[in-house]
XYZ file of C-alpha atoms in Angstrom:
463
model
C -177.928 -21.907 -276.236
C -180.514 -19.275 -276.687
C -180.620 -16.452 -274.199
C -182.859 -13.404 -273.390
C -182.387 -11.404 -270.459
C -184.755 -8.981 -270.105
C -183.584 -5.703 -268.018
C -179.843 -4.477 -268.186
C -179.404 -3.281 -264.232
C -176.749 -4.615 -262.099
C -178.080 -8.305 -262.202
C -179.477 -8.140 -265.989
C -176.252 -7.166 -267.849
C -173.531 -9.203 -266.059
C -175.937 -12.204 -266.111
C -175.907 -11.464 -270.177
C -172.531 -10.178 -270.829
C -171.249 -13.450 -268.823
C -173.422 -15.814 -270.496
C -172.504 -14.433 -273.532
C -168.291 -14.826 -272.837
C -169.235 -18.678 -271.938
C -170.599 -19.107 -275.603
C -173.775 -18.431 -275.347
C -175.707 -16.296 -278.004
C -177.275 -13.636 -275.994
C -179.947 -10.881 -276.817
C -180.371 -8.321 -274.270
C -183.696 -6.570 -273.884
C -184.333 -2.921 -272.138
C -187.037 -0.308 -273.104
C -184.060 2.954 -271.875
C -183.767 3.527 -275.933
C -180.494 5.614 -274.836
C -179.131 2.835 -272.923
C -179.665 0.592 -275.522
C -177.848 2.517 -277.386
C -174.990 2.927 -275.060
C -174.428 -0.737 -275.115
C -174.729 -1.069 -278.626
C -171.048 1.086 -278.723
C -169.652 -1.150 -275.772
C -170.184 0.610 -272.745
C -171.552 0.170 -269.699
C -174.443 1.742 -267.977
C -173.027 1.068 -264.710
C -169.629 0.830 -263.052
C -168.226 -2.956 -262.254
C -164.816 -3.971 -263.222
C -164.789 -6.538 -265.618
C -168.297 -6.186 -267.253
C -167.312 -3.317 -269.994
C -163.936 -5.536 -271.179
C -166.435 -8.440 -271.825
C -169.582 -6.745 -273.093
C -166.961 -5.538 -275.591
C -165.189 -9.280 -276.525
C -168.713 -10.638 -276.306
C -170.036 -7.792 -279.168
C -166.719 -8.592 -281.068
C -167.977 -12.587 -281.418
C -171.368 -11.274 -281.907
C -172.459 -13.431 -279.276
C -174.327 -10.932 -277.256
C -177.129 -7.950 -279.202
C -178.743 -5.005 -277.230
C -182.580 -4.076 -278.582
C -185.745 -2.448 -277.205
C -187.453 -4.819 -278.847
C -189.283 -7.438 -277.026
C -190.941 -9.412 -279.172
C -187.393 -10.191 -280.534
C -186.012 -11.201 -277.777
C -188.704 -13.395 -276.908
C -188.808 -15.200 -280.284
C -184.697 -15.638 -280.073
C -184.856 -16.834 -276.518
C -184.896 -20.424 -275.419
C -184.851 -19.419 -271.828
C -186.039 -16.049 -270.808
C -184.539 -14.149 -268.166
C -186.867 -12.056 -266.070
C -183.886 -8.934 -264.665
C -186.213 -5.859 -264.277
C -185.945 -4.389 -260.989
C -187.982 -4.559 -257.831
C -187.255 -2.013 -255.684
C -189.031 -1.303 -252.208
C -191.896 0.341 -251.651
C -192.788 2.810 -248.852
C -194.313 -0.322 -246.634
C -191.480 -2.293 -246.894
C -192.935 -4.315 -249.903
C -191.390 -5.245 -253.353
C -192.302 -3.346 -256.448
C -193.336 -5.858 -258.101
C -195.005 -4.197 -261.515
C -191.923 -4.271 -263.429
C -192.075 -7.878 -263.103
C -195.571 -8.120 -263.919
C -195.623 -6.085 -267.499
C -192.542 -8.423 -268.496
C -194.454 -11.442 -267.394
C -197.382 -10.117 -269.294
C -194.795 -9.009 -272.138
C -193.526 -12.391 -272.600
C -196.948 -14.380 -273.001
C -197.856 -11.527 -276.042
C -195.209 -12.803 -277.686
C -194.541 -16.233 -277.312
C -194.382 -17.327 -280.804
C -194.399 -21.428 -280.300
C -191.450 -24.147 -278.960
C -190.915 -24.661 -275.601
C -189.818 -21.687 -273.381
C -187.964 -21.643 -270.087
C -188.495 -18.355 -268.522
C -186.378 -17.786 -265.171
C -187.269 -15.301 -262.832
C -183.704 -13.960 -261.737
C -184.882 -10.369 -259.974
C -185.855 -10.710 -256.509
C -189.522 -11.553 -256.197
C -191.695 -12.246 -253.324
C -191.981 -15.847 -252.097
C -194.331 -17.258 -254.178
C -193.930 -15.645 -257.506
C -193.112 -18.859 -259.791
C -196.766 -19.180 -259.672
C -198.309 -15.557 -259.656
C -195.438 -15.357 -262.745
C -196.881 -18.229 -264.592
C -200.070 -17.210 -264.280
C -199.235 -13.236 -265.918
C -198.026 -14.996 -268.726
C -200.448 -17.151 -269.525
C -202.733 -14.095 -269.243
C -200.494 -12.555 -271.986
C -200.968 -15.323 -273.903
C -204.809 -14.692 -273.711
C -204.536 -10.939 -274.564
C -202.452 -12.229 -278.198
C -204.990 -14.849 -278.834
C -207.690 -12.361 -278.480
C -206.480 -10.285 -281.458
C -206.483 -13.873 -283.503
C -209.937 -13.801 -284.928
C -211.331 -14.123 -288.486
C -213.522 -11.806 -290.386
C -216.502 -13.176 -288.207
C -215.273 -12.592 -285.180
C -214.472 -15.819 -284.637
C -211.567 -17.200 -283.064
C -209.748 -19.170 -285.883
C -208.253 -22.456 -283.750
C -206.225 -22.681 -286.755
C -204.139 -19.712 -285.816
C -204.661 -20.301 -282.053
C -202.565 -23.304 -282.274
C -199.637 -22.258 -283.687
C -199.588 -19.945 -280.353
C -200.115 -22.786 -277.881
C -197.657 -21.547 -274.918
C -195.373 -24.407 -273.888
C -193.652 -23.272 -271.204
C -192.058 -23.540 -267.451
C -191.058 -20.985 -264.583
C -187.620 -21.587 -262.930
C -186.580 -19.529 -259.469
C -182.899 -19.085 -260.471
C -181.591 -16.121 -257.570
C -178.596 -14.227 -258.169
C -176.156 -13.884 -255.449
C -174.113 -11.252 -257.152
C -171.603 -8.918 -254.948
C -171.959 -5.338 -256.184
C -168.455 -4.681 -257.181
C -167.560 -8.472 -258.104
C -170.240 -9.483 -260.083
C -168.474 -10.867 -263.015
C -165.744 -12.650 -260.464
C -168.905 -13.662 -258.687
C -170.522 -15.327 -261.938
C -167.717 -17.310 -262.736
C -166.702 -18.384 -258.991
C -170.237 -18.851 -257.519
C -170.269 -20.619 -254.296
C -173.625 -22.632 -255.394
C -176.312 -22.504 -258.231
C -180.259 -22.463 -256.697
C -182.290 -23.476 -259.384
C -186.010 -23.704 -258.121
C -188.724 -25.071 -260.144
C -191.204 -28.415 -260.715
C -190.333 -29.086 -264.145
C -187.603 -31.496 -264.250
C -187.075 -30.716 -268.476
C -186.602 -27.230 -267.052
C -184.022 -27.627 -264.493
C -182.171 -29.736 -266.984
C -181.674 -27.087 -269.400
C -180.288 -24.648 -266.793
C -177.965 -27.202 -265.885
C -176.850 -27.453 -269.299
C -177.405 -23.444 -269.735
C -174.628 -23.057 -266.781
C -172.240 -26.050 -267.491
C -169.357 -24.323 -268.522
C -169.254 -22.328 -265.363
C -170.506 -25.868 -262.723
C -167.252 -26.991 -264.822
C -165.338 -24.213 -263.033
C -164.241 -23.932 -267.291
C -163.724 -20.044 -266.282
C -162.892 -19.846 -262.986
C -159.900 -18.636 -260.788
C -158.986 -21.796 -259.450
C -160.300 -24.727 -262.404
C -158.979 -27.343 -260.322
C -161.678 -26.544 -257.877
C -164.632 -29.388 -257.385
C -167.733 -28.418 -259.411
C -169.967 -25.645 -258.412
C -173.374 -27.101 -256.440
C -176.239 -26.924 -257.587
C -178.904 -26.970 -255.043
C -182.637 -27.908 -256.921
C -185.635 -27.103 -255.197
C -188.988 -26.021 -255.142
C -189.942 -22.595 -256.886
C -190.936 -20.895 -253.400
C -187.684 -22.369 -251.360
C -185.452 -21.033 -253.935
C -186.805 -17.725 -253.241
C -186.824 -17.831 -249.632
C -183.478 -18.655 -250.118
C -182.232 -15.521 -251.557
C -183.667 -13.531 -249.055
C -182.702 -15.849 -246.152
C -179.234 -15.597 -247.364
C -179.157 -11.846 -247.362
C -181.163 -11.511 -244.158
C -179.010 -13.722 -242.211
C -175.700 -11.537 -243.991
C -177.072 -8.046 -242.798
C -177.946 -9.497 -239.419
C -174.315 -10.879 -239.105
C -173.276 -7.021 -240.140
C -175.720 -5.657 -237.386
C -174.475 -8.652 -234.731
C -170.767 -7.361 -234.770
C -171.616 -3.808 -234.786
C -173.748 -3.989 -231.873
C -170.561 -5.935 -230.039
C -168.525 -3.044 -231.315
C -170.391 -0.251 -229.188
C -170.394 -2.327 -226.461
C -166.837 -2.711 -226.759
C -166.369 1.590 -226.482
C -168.064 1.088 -223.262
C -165.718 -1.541 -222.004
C -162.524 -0.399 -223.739
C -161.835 -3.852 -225.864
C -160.896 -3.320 -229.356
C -163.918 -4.805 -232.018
C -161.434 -6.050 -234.397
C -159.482 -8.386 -232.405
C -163.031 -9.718 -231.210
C -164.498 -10.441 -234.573
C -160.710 -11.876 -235.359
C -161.333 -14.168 -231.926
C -164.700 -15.154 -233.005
C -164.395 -15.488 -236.713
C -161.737 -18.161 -236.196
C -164.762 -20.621 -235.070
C -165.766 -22.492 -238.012
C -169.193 -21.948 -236.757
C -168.944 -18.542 -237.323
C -166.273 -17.936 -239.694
C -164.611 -14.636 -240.717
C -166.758 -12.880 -243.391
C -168.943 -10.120 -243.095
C -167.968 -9.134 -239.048
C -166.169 -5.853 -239.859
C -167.620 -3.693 -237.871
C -168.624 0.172 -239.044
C -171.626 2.271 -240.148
C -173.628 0.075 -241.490
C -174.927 -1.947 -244.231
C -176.916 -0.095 -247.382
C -177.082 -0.703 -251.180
C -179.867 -1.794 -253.163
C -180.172 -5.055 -251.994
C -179.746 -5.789 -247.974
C -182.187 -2.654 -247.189
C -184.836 -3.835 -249.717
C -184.930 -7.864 -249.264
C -184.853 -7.644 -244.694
C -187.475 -5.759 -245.334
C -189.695 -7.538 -247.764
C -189.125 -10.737 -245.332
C -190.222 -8.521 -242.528
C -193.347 -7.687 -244.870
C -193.893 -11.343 -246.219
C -194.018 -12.716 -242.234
C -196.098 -10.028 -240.869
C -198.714 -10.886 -244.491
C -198.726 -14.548 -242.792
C -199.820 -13.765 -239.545
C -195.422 -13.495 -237.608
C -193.677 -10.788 -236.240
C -190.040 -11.517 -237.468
C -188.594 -9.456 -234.396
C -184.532 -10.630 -235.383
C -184.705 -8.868 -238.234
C -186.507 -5.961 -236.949
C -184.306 -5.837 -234.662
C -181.387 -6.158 -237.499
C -182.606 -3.305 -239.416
C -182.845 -1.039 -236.207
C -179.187 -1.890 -235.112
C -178.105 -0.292 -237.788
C -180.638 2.569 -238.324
C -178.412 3.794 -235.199
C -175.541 2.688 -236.302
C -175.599 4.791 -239.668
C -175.020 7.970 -236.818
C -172.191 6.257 -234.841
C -170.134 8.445 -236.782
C -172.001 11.680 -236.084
C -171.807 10.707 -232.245
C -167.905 10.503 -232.885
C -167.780 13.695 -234.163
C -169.535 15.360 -231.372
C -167.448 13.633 -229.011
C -164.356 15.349 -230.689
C -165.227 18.382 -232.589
C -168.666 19.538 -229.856
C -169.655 21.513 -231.602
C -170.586 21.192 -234.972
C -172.206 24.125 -236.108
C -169.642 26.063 -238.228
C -167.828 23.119 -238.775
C -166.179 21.660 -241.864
C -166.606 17.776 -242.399
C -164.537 15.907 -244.795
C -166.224 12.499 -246.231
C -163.735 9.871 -247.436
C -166.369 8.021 -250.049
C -169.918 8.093 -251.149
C -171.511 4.830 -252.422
C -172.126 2.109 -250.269
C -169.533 0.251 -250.975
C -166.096 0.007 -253.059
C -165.894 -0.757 -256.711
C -169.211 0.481 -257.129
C -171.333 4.157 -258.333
C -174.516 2.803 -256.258
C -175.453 5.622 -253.955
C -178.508 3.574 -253.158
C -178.943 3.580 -249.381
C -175.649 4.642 -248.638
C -174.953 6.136 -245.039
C -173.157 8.982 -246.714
C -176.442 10.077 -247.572
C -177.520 9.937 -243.933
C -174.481 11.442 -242.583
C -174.630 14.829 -245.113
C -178.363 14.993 -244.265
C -177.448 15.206 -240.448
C -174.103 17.066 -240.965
C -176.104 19.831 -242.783
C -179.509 19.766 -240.314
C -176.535 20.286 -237.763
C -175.021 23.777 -239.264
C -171.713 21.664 -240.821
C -170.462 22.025 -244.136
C -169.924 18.777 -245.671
C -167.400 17.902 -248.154
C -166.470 14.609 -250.160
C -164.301 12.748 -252.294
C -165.614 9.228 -253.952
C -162.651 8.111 -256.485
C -165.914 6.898 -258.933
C -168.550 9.623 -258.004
C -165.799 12.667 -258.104
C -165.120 11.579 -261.405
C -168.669 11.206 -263.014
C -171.675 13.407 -263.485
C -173.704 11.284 -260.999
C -172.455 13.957 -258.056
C -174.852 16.742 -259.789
C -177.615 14.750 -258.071
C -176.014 15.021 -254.509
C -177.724 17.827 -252.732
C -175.505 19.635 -249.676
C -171.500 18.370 -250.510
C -169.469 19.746 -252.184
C -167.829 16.881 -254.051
C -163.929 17.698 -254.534
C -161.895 16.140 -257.302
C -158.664 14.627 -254.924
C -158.616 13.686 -251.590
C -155.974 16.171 -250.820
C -158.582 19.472 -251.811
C -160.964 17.285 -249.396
C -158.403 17.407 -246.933
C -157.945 21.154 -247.020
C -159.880 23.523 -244.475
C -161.655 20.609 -242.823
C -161.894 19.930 -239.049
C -162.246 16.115 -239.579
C -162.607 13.550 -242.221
C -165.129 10.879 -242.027
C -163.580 7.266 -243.954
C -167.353 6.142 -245.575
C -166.303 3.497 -248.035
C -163.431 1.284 -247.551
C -161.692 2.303 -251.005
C -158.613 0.472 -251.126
C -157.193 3.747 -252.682
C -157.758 5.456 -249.172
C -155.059 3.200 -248.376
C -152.119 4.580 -249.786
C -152.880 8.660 -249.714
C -150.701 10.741 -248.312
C -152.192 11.392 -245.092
C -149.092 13.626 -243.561
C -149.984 16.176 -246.191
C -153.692 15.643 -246.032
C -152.949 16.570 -242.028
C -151.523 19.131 -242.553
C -153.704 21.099 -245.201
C -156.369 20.376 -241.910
C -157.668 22.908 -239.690
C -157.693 20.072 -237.202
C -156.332 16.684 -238.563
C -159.150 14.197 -236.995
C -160.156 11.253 -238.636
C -163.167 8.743 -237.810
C -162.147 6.115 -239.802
C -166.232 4.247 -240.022
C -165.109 0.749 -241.432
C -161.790 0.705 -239.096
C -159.837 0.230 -242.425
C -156.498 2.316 -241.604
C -153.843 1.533 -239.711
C -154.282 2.907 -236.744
C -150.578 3.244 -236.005
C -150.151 5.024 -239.143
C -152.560 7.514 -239.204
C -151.182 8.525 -235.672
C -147.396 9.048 -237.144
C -148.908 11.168 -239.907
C -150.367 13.725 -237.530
C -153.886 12.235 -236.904
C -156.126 12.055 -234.036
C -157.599 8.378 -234.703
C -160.973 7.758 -233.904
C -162.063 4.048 -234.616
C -165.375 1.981 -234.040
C -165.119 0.070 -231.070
C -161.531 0.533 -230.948
């Protein structure tokens, strides 16, 4: 089939580059004429393992073309993908304007047959609609410039521009880190919309991949696919990621209650997570949740319920829990170092999470903030950001190329992100090349036991 997606972030280009593996003949669209360009060679924009080794196969087969060029991607595109970004604004709301000038973008150029056109960023609840109706305004704006010498419209040329067209609610539920592994291995497809010709073409558009065709485990039943109406299908993505950070917050609120009382957090969210009711997934208890999308889409829900007249007081409460819990780490180091003035601090990891360069709304950036209002000097190794020019934009750390010049001169080391490299280092020497070998370990992802034998004072959360 025909794709376009428009926008190359995070959701964008895997959506594309994956499409494009399954057979698909893909043009991507993004107005960053340097980016473009940087994808025309092969590479990737962004860090996520698997996406550059298939952008490449996929430019090999010529099944997937990078332009800045709308209009063409339009014309080549049987369904559109809407993948511009939406981040939040200072109230809590959605950017939506990205959205709106490809919307408006898309109805310029419609150039005749019948369109499906997929909003795939995170919109507000009740977008499908305000989406149709941008296009439709765009397709108002082209026929406008369709007039004769007279000034007359010529219904002659109007008609070849009649816009036939639907708006599908398809959300991504993409892992930062495992996106590709995500694509091919999704738990369910949401595919909201009123246009049953529509929904049957993104069935057909994602067949290969309900087929479990590239999946881990083929013998696997076939993926779900839930169909719905435009507005559930976006409540559902932010449901979904609401209900996810609250778990997060939940077990993190149980683990400071459990430093009061002296249980260990870990063998409670083990105890817990063995109810099916419950299950095991996200109940790791630590510093908090960031990134670009559980920050932004609790609190457009919060936004959307107080527009309609409810106070959604859960997931205030949600966001709060781990406002504080983003200093649970600074507390930690008070507790052992006093004080911190004069201090050197040690950060194991910088983006929110592993297998990823997104700094977006990572604690790190709340703990060097605080470390450096607080008289410390703050140091860091991030195996991704230590090795890329993105740690020019950090602002009081020094980022250090190895763990092991981290290590050296500090008083304690802060684990951030739950690198599965920080698994293997050799702590004995790191401990030693310490002023004071302390380690608040924020995700409780070392061995305890270990860290002990190799010369460490072991500080966990709710441990």
């Amino acid at each position: 089939m025909r794709v376009c997606v428009i926008g190359t972030g995070y959701v964008g280009l895997v959506t594309g580059a994956c499409l494009a593996h399954i057979g698909h003949d893909v043009i991507c669209v993004d107005n960053n004429e340097e980016k473009v360009k940087l994808m025309k060679s092969g590479q990737s924009p962004i860090f996520e393992p698997g996406l550059s080794e298939i952008m490449q196969s996929a430019i090999q087969t010529e099944k997937i073309h990078f332009t800045s060029d709308l209009a063409a991607g339009v014309s080549h595109g049987e369904i559109l993908f809407i993948a511009v970004g939406t981040p939040p604004l200072p109230t809590g709301e959605s950017d939506t304007r990205y959205v709106e000038a490809v919307a408006r973008g898309i109805g310029e150029n419609l150039n005749g047959g019948y369109k499906v056109i997929v909003n795939k960023s995170t919109v507000p609840i009740g977008s499908g609609d305000w989406v149709r109706m941008l296009v439709l305004d765009g397709v108002v704006e082209r026929q406008k410039t369709l007039v004769t010498v007279g000034g007359v419209p010529s219904n002659e040329k109007l008609s070849e521009f009649v816009a036939e067209f639907d708006v599908v609610s398809n959300p991504e539920f993409l892992r930062e880190g495992s996106a590709v592994h995500d694509t091919f291995n999704p738990d369910r497809i949401v595919l909201g919309g009123n246009s049953q010709r529509a929904v049957a073409l993104m069935k057909q558009l994602y067949a290969p991949i309900v087929e479990r065709k590239y999946a881990e485990d083929q013998s696997l039943p076939p993926v779900p696919i839930l169909a719905t109406d435009l507005s559930s299908a976006e409540m559902i993505k932010y449901a979904a990621n609401a209900f996810l950070a609250t778990k997060i917050s939940f077990i993190n609120e149980v683990a400071n209650i459990c430093d009061r009382v002296g249980a260990d957090v870990t063998q409670v969210a083990k105890g817990i997570g063995l109810d099916s009711r419950i299950g095991n997934k996200f109940l790791q208890a630590g510093i908090g949740w960031g990134g670009s999308c559980f920050p932004k889409d609790v609190s457009a829900l919060i936004h959307t319920a107080d527009d309609y007249g409810y106070e959604a007081q859960l997931l205030k409460s949600a966001v709060s829990v781990n406002e504080r819990q983003r200093l649970i780490a600074l507390e930690k180091l008070q507790q052992v170092l006093k004080i911190l003035k004069g201090k050197t601090v040690g950060l194991l990891g910088l983006t929110f999470k592993p297998d990823t360069d997104d700094l977006r709304d990572a604690p790190a950036l709340n703990l060097i903030e605080q470390l450096n209002r607080l008289g410390a000097k703050v140091k860091a190794y991030d195996p991704i950001i230590s090795q890329t020019g993105m740690r020019h934009g950090l602002s009081g750390v020094l980022v250090e190329t190895d763990a092991e010049r981290l290590a050296d001169g500090c008083d304690a080391l802060v684990l951030v992100t739950e690198w599965q490299q920080f698994s293997t280092l050799d702590y004995v020497k790191m401990a030693k090349l310490m002023n004071n070998p302390v380690i608040i370990d924020g995700r409780n992802f070392l061995d305890r036991e270990a860290m002990v034998r190799a010369g460490f004072q072991y500080v966990g959360v709710g441990r």
